[in-house]
PDB file of C-alpha atoms in Angstrom:
ATOM      1  CA  UNK A   1     -17.350   0.129  -6.327  1.00  0.00           C
ATOM      2  CA  UNK A   2     -15.281  -1.700  -3.800  1.00  0.00           C
ATOM      3  CA  UNK A   3     -13.986   0.420  -0.963  1.00  0.00           C
ATOM      4  CA  UNK A   4     -12.190   0.421   2.342  1.00  0.00           C
ATOM      5  CA  UNK A   5     -12.991   2.942   5.052  1.00  0.00           C
ATOM      6  CA  UNK A   6     -10.801   3.690   8.016  1.00  0.00           C
ATOM      7  CA  UNK A   7     -12.924   5.420  10.572  1.00  0.00           C
ATOM      8  CA  UNK A   8     -10.248   7.258  12.507  1.00  0.00           C
ATOM      9  CA  UNK A   9      -7.531   9.418  11.022  1.00  0.00           C
ATOM     10  CA  UNK A  10      -5.608   9.785  14.284  1.00  0.00           C
ATOM     11  CA  UNK A  11      -5.545   7.652  17.410  1.00  0.00           C
ATOM     12  CA  UNK A  12      -3.466   8.932  20.334  1.00  0.00           C
ATOM     13  CA  UNK A  13      -2.909   6.495  23.211  1.00  0.00           C
ATOM     14  CA  UNK A  14      -0.650   6.069  26.185  1.00  0.00           C
ATOM     15  CA  UNK A  15       1.930   3.315  26.372  1.00  0.00           C
ATOM     16  CA  UNK A  16       0.575  -0.032  27.622  1.00  0.00           C
ATOM     17  CA  UNK A  17      -3.019   0.957  26.852  1.00  0.00           C
ATOM     18  CA  UNK A  18      -5.149  -1.142  24.483  1.00  0.00           C
ATOM     19  CA  UNK A  19      -5.912   0.178  21.026  1.00  0.00           C
ATOM     20  CA  UNK A  20      -8.355  -0.547  18.220  1.00  0.00           C
ATOM     21  CA  UNK A  21      -7.979   0.817  14.710  1.00  0.00           C
ATOM     22  CA  UNK A  22     -11.192   0.482  12.775  1.00  0.00           C
ATOM     23  CA  UNK A  23     -11.639  -0.619   9.182  1.00  0.00           C
ATOM     24  CA  UNK A  24     -14.811  -1.334   7.242  1.00  0.00           C
ATOM     25  CA  UNK A  25     -15.013  -2.720   3.740  1.00  0.00           C
ATOM     26  CA  UNK A  26     -17.679  -2.829   1.075  1.00  0.00           C
ATOM     27  CA  UNK A  27     -19.217  -6.251   0.825  1.00  0.00           C
ATOM     28  CA  UNK A  28     -18.143  -8.707  -1.863  1.00  0.00           C
ATOM     29  CA  UNK A  29     -18.405 -12.400  -2.676  1.00  0.00           C
ATOM     30  CA  UNK A  30     -14.835 -13.110  -1.678  1.00  0.00           C
ATOM     31  CA  UNK A  31     -12.708 -10.815   0.390  1.00  0.00           C
ATOM     32  CA  UNK A  32      -9.040 -10.671   1.091  1.00  0.00           C
ATOM     33  CA  UNK A  33      -8.030  -8.033   3.619  1.00  0.00           C
ATOM     34  CA  UNK A  34      -4.713  -6.647   4.726  1.00  0.00           C
ATOM     35  CA  UNK A  35      -3.260  -4.324   7.307  1.00  0.00           C
ATOM     36  CA  UNK A  36      -0.066  -2.560   6.335  1.00  0.00           C
ATOM     37  CA  UNK A  37       2.114  -0.483   8.647  1.00  0.00           C
ATOM     38  CA  UNK A  38       4.329   2.430   7.724  1.00  0.00           C
ATOM     39  CA  UNK A  39       6.846   3.495  10.344  1.00  0.00           C
ATOM     40  CA  UNK A  40       8.124   7.069  10.154  1.00  0.00           C
ATOM     41  CA  UNK A  41      10.164   7.674   7.004  1.00  0.00           C
ATOM     42  CA  UNK A  42       9.863   4.076   5.866  1.00  0.00           C
ATOM     43  CA  UNK A  43       7.952   2.091   3.249  1.00  0.00           C
ATOM     44  CA  UNK A  44       4.926  -0.129   3.779  1.00  0.00           C
ATOM     45  CA  UNK A  45       5.207  -3.470   5.507  1.00  0.00           C
ATOM     46  CA  UNK A  46       2.537  -6.125   5.633  1.00  0.00           C
ATOM     47  CA  UNK A  47       1.332  -6.506   9.224  1.00  0.00           C
ATOM     48  CA  UNK A  48      -1.255  -9.238   8.810  1.00  0.00           C
ATOM     49  CA  UNK A  49      -3.758 -10.591   6.335  1.00  0.00           C
ATOM     50  CA  UNK A  50      -7.044 -12.425   6.112  1.00  0.00           C
ATOM     51  CA  UNK A  51      -7.458 -14.812   3.207  1.00  0.00           C
ATOM     52  CA  UNK A  52      -9.851 -17.489   4.494  1.00  0.00           C
ATOM     53  CA  UNK A  53     -10.344 -19.819   7.410  1.00  0.00           C
ATOM     54  CA  UNK A  54     -10.020 -18.493  10.935  1.00  0.00           C
ATOM     55  CA  UNK A  55     -11.532 -15.060  11.269  1.00  0.00           C
ATOM     56  CA  UNK A  56      -8.926 -14.021  13.821  1.00  0.00           C
ATOM     57  CA  UNK A  57      -5.483 -13.352  12.399  1.00  0.00           C
ATOM     58  CA  UNK A  58      -2.392 -12.356  14.317  1.00  0.00           C
ATOM     59  CA  UNK A  59       0.889 -10.641  13.623  1.00  0.00           C
ATOM     60  CA  UNK A  60       4.246 -11.455  15.140  1.00  0.00           C
ATOM     61  CA  UNK A  61       4.346  -8.247  17.166  1.00  0.00           C
ATOM     62  CA  UNK A  62       1.110  -8.682  19.087  1.00  0.00           C
ATOM     63  CA  UNK A  63      -1.472  -7.138  16.784  1.00  0.00           C
ATOM     64  CA  UNK A  64      -4.556  -9.061  15.795  1.00  0.00           C
ATOM     65  CA  UNK A  65      -7.494  -8.397  13.499  1.00  0.00           C
ATOM     66  CA  UNK A  66     -10.862 -10.058  13.289  1.00  0.00           C
ATOM     67  CA  UNK A  67     -12.738 -10.520  10.041  1.00  0.00           C
ATOM     68  CA  UNK A  68     -16.413  -9.879  10.717  1.00  0.00           C
ATOM     69  CA  UNK A  69     -18.536 -10.629   7.681  1.00  0.00           C
ATOM     70  CA  UNK A  70     -21.848  -9.520   9.164  1.00  0.00           C
ATOM     71  CA  UNK A  71     -20.446  -6.119  10.106  1.00  0.00           C
ATOM     72  CA  UNK A  72     -18.102  -5.926   7.090  1.00  0.00           C
ATOM     73  CA  UNK A  73     -15.267  -4.989   9.413  1.00  0.00           C
ATOM     74  CA  UNK A  74     -11.624  -5.891   9.894  1.00  0.00           C
ATOM     75  CA  UNK A  75     -10.577  -3.958  12.988  1.00  0.00           C
ATOM     76  CA  UNK A  76      -6.984  -4.064  14.196  1.00  0.00           C
ATOM     77  CA  UNK A  77      -6.352  -4.457  17.924  1.00  0.00           C
ATOM     78  CA  UNK A  78      -3.497  -4.679  20.347  1.00  0.00           C
ATOM     79  CA  UNK A  79      -4.017  -5.212  24.085  1.00  0.00           C
ATOM     80  CA  UNK A  80      -0.958  -3.208  25.145  1.00  0.00           C
ATOM     81  CA  UNK A  81       0.887  -0.818  22.850  1.00  0.00           C
ATOM     82  CA  UNK A  82       4.505   0.296  22.929  1.00  0.00           C
ATOM     83  CA  UNK A  83       6.135   3.544  21.912  1.00  0.00           C
ATOM     84  CA  UNK A  84       7.590   1.651  18.953  1.00  0.00           C
ATOM     85  CA  UNK A  85       4.094   0.992  17.586  1.00  0.00           C
ATOM     86  CA  UNK A  86       3.832   4.646  16.626  1.00  0.00           C
ATOM     87  CA  UNK A  87       3.195   4.528  12.880  1.00  0.00           C
ATOM     88  CA  UNK A  88       0.590   4.952  10.193  1.00  0.00           C
ATOM     89  CA  UNK A  89      -1.623   1.953   9.584  1.00  0.00           C
ATOM     90  CA  UNK A  90      -3.456   1.194   6.365  1.00  0.00           C
ATOM     91  CA  UNK A  91      -6.280  -1.226   5.780  1.00  0.00           C
ATOM     92  CA  UNK A  92      -6.414  -2.571   2.220  1.00  0.00           C
ATOM     93  CA  UNK A  93      -8.131  -5.050  -0.061  1.00  0.00           C
ATOM     94  CA  UNK A  94      -7.537  -6.211  -3.635  1.00  0.00           C
ATOM     95  CA  UNK A  95      -9.481  -4.537  -6.387  1.00  0.00           C
ATOM     96  CA  UNK A  96     -12.006  -6.893  -7.945  1.00  0.00           C
ATOM     97  CA  UNK A  97     -11.098 -10.416  -8.927  1.00  0.00           C
ATOM     98  CA  UNK A  98      -7.936  -9.786 -10.843  1.00  0.00           C
ATOM     99  CA  UNK A  99      -5.840  -8.638  -7.900  1.00  0.00           C
ATOM    100  CA  UNK A 100      -4.029  -6.129  -9.999  1.00  0.00           C
ATOM    101  CA  UNK A 101      -4.243  -3.444  -7.366  1.00  0.00           C
ATOM    102  CA  UNK A 102      -4.901  -2.764  -3.722  1.00  0.00           C
ATOM    103  CA  UNK A 103      -7.501  -0.306  -2.555  1.00  0.00           C
ATOM    104  CA  UNK A 104      -6.273   1.463   0.543  1.00  0.00           C
ATOM    105  CA  UNK A 105      -8.049   3.264   3.285  1.00  0.00           C
ATOM    106  CA  UNK A 106      -6.875   6.769   4.043  1.00  0.00           C
ATOM    107  CA  UNK A 107      -4.759   5.598   6.930  1.00  0.00           C
ATOM    108  CA  UNK A 108      -4.807   5.894  10.710  1.00  0.00           C
ATOM    109  CA  UNK A 109      -1.944   7.517  12.533  1.00  0.00           C
ATOM    110  CA  UNK A 110      -1.303   5.763  15.829  1.00  0.00           C
ATOM    111  CA  UNK A 111       0.648   7.937  18.261  1.00  0.00           C
ATOM    112  CA  UNK A 112       1.834   6.226  21.423  1.00  0.00           C
ATOM    113  CA  UNK A 113       3.167   8.407  24.210  1.00  0.00           C
ATOM    114  CA  UNK A 114       4.563   7.678  27.656  1.00  0.00           C
TER     115      UNK A 114
ATOM    116  CA  UNK B   1      16.830 -11.487  -0.911  1.00  0.00           C
ATOM    117  CA  UNK B   2      13.408 -10.838  -2.412  1.00  0.00           C
ATOM    118  CA  UNK B   3      12.918  -7.144  -2.846  1.00  0.00           C
ATOM    119  CA  UNK B   4      11.554  -4.215  -4.796  1.00  0.00           C
ATOM    120  CA  UNK B   5      14.023  -1.410  -5.382  1.00  0.00           C
ATOM    121  CA  UNK B   6      13.377   2.177  -6.408  1.00  0.00           C
ATOM    122  CA  UNK B   7      15.691   4.929  -7.540  1.00  0.00           C
ATOM    123  CA  UNK B   8      16.167   7.666  -6.683  1.00  0.00           C
ATOM    124  CA  UNK B   9      14.893   7.702  -3.123  1.00  0.00           C
ATOM    125  CA  UNK B  10      14.706  11.476  -3.008  1.00  0.00           C
ATOM    126  CA  UNK B  11      14.350  13.911  -5.881  1.00  0.00           C
ATOM    127  CA  UNK B  12      13.852  17.648  -6.078  1.00  0.00           C
ATOM    128  CA  UNK B  13      13.146  19.016  -9.525  1.00  0.00           C
ATOM    129  CA  UNK B  14      11.589  21.964 -11.285  1.00  0.00           C
ATOM    130  CA  UNK B  15       8.336  22.247 -13.152  1.00  0.00           C
ATOM    131  CA  UNK B  16       8.494  20.834 -16.665  1.00  0.00           C
ATOM    132  CA  UNK B  17      11.770  18.942 -16.407  1.00  0.00           C
ATOM    133  CA  UNK B  18      11.214  15.338 -17.483  1.00  0.00           C
ATOM    134  CA  UNK B  19      12.142  12.692 -14.967  1.00  0.00           C
ATOM    135  CA  UNK B  20      12.048   8.920 -14.551  1.00  0.00           C
ATOM    136  CA  UNK B  21      11.762   6.932 -11.351  1.00  0.00           C
ATOM    137  CA  UNK B  22      12.984   3.375 -11.769  1.00  0.00           C
ATOM    138  CA  UNK B  23      11.534   0.278 -10.140  1.00  0.00           C
ATOM    139  CA  UNK B  24      12.904  -3.235 -10.226  1.00  0.00           C
ATOM    140  CA  UNK B  25      11.814  -6.504  -8.581  1.00  0.00           C
ATOM    141  CA  UNK B  26      13.646  -9.815  -8.318  1.00  0.00           C
ATOM    142  CA  UNK B  27      10.697 -12.079  -7.519  1.00  0.00           C
ATOM    143  CA  UNK B  28       9.602 -12.825 -11.083  1.00  0.00           C
ATOM    144  CA  UNK B  29       6.212 -11.265 -10.356  1.00  0.00           C
ATOM    145  CA  UNK B  30       3.910 -10.645 -13.278  1.00  0.00           C
ATOM    146  CA  UNK B  31       2.035  -7.743 -11.713  1.00  0.00           C
ATOM    147  CA  UNK B  32       3.619  -4.409 -10.890  1.00  0.00           C
ATOM    148  CA  UNK B  33       2.082  -1.118  -9.791  1.00  0.00           C
ATOM    149  CA  UNK B  34       2.831   2.464  -8.962  1.00  0.00           C
ATOM    150  CA  UNK B  35       1.107   4.291  -6.122  1.00  0.00           C
ATOM    151  CA  UNK B  36       1.323   7.778  -4.758  1.00  0.00           C
ATOM    152  CA  UNK B  37       0.797   8.611  -1.115  1.00  0.00           C
ATOM    153  CA  UNK B  38      -0.543  11.962  -0.019  1.00  0.00           C
ATOM    154  CA  UNK B  39      -1.510  13.052   3.506  1.00  0.00           C
ATOM    155  CA  UNK B  40      -5.139  12.314   4.289  1.00  0.00           C
ATOM    156  CA  UNK B  41      -5.651  10.456   1.019  1.00  0.00           C
ATOM    157  CA  UNK B  42      -3.835   7.209   1.666  1.00  0.00           C
ATOM    158  CA  UNK B  43      -2.301   5.444  -1.301  1.00  0.00           C
ATOM    159  CA  UNK B  44      -3.794   5.728  -4.753  1.00  0.00           C
ATOM    160  CA  UNK B  45      -2.798   3.652  -7.717  1.00  0.00           C
ATOM    161  CA  UNK B  46      -1.319   5.456 -10.721  1.00  0.00           C
ATOM    162  CA  UNK B  47      -0.699   2.637 -13.195  1.00  0.00           C
ATOM    163  CA  UNK B  48      -0.350  -1.097 -13.136  1.00  0.00           C
ATOM    164  CA  UNK B  49       1.043  -3.777 -15.376  1.00  0.00           C
ATOM    165  CA  UNK B  50      -0.050  -7.388 -15.653  1.00  0.00           C
ATOM    166  CA  UNK B  51       2.953  -8.472 -17.690  1.00  0.00           C
ATOM    167  CA  UNK B  52       5.492  -7.325 -20.251  1.00  0.00           C
ATOM    168  CA  UNK B  53       3.953  -4.807 -22.652  1.00  0.00           C
ATOM    169  CA  UNK B  54       0.628  -4.898 -20.753  1.00  0.00           C
ATOM    170  CA  UNK B  55      -0.165  -1.755 -18.769  1.00  0.00           C
ATOM    171  CA  UNK B  56      -3.320   0.000 -17.673  1.00  0.00           C
ATOM    172  CA  UNK B  57      -4.434   3.083 -15.804  1.00  0.00           C
ATOM    173  CA  UNK B  58      -5.125   3.126 -12.132  1.00  0.00           C
ATOM    174  CA  UNK B  59      -7.081   5.766 -10.253  1.00  0.00           C
ATOM    175  CA  UNK B  60      -4.849   8.798 -10.843  1.00  0.00           C
ATOM    176  CA  UNK B  61      -2.934   8.331 -14.133  1.00  0.00           C
ATOM    177  CA  UNK B  62      -2.995  11.932 -15.385  1.00  0.00           C
ATOM    178  CA  UNK B  63       0.487  13.338 -15.922  1.00  0.00           C
ATOM    179  CA  UNK B  64       2.269   9.987 -15.730  1.00  0.00           C
ATOM    180  CA  UNK B  65       3.506   7.369 -18.166  1.00  0.00           C
ATOM    181  CA  UNK B  66       4.841   3.880 -17.647  1.00  0.00           C
ATOM    182  CA  UNK B  67       6.456   1.158 -19.701  1.00  0.00           C
ATOM    183  CA  UNK B  68       7.057  -2.537 -19.140  1.00  0.00           C
ATOM    184  CA  UNK B  69       9.680  -3.785 -21.573  1.00  0.00           C
ATOM    185  CA  UNK B  70      11.162  -6.316 -19.170  1.00  0.00           C
ATOM    186  CA  UNK B  71       9.418  -8.348 -16.525  1.00  0.00           C
ATOM    187  CA  UNK B  72      11.554  -7.067 -13.673  1.00  0.00           C
ATOM    188  CA  UNK B  73      11.413  -3.326 -14.446  1.00  0.00           C
ATOM    189  CA  UNK B  74       8.543  -0.848 -14.369  1.00  0.00           C
ATOM    190  CA  UNK B  75       9.702   2.774 -14.646  1.00  0.00           C
ATOM    191  CA  UNK B  76       7.445   5.736 -13.899  1.00  0.00           C
ATOM    192  CA  UNK B  77       7.865   8.690 -16.221  1.00  0.00           C
ATOM    193  CA  UNK B  78       6.798  12.270 -15.564  1.00  0.00           C
ATOM    194  CA  UNK B  79       7.249  14.056 -18.873  1.00  0.00           C
ATOM    195  CA  UNK B  80       6.357  17.511 -17.565  1.00  0.00           C
ATOM    196  CA  UNK B  81       6.195  17.452 -13.785  1.00  0.00           C
ATOM    197  CA  UNK B  82       4.032  19.959 -11.958  1.00  0.00           C
ATOM    198  CA  UNK B  83       3.918  20.944  -8.275  1.00  0.00           C
ATOM    199  CA  UNK B  84       0.765  18.882  -7.700  1.00  0.00           C
ATOM    200  CA  UNK B  85       2.851  15.790  -8.409  1.00  0.00           C
ATOM    201  CA  UNK B  86       4.895  16.442  -5.285  1.00  0.00           C
ATOM    202  CA  UNK B  87       4.280  13.234  -3.377  1.00  0.00           C
ATOM    203  CA  UNK B  88       5.690  10.003  -1.999  1.00  0.00           C
ATOM    204  CA  UNK B  89       5.740   7.305  -4.667  1.00  0.00           C
ATOM    205  CA  UNK B  90       5.742   3.571  -4.122  1.00  0.00           C
ATOM    206  CA  UNK B  91       6.363   0.785  -6.567  1.00  0.00           C
ATOM    207  CA  UNK B  92       4.903  -2.616  -5.772  1.00  0.00           C
ATOM    208  CA  UNK B  93       4.891  -6.090  -7.273  1.00  0.00           C
ATOM    209  CA  UNK B  94       2.369  -8.866  -6.849  1.00  0.00           C
ATOM    210  CA  UNK B  95       2.311 -12.635  -6.842  1.00  0.00           C
ATOM    211  CA  UNK B  96      -0.431 -14.125  -8.970  1.00  0.00           C
ATOM    212  CA  UNK B  97      -0.826 -17.185  -6.810  1.00  0.00           C
ATOM    213  CA  UNK B  98      -4.281 -17.171  -5.368  1.00  0.00           C
ATOM    214  CA  UNK B  99      -3.197 -18.572  -2.042  1.00  0.00           C
ATOM    215  CA  UNK B 100      -1.188 -15.460  -1.388  1.00  0.00           C
ATOM    216  CA  UNK B 101      -4.264 -13.321  -1.907  1.00  0.00           C
ATOM    217  CA  UNK B 102      -2.526 -10.977  -4.287  1.00  0.00           C
ATOM    218  CA  UNK B 103      -0.739  -9.130  -1.518  1.00  0.00           C
ATOM    219  CA  UNK B 104       1.741  -6.593  -2.792  1.00  0.00           C
ATOM    220  CA  UNK B 105       5.415  -6.151  -1.981  1.00  0.00           C
ATOM    221  CA  UNK B 106       6.394  -2.528  -1.724  1.00  0.00           C
ATOM    222  CA  UNK B 107       9.558  -0.692  -2.543  1.00  0.00           C
ATOM    223  CA  UNK B 108      11.063   1.815  -0.071  1.00  0.00           C
ATOM    224  CA  UNK B 109       9.459   4.841  -1.705  1.00  0.00           C
ATOM    225  CA  UNK B 110      10.637   7.868  -3.670  1.00  0.00           C
ATOM    226  CA  UNK B 111       9.974  11.295  -2.257  1.00  0.00           C
ATOM    227  CA  UNK B 112       9.508  13.728  -5.128  1.00  0.00           C
ATOM    228  CA  UNK B 113       9.332  17.479  -4.766  1.00  0.00           C
ATOM    229  CA  UNK B 114       8.459  19.611  -7.796  1.00  0.00           C
ATOM    230  CA  UNK B 115       9.089  23.346  -7.399  1.00  0.00           C
TER     231      UNK B 115
END
């Protein structure tokens, strides 16, 4: 069965430090991958996505993720975090070919403190 | 503005009292889904629909019903809610265009508490 595994449930960091949130996926012929962010008391927002082409994808607020086929990973990184990045982050992929659902990882809570 | 709306946003109810959470999207999407979010478990799909009158079970369908009589609406029905259905619920809709990779657009969530 297809799966997504987020390796860290909580990641505490200080402001302006770099951060990496790890995500591994089960291998498949074609893979679409997403990172969603959920700020406190809000719904999910798409942060970035990998569909094809360049393996490095970026978001508008400084996050980036690299699709690594050999390691079946899609880790999310930011070189310098802000307090406002405090949120829960979910890695996700479509289920099978039909795209009728997303399979989510269990989430990583990023806590940024000063 | 393209959006998915859910109502109510917050609901406290008692065990066994039937309730419906509504979901509506204005993007003409064929696919719609319901998820529940629980701490440490991430989001899990309850039901999905590929079009009007076409629905199927997700990963955790027990205790829930859905219907899809109109393309824009996908209500979630709990006929006899129990405390283990206390959760945060999200409705989502999906574009079928391959280029968009089937990403899903999420509603704002409904926080349900069953006492």
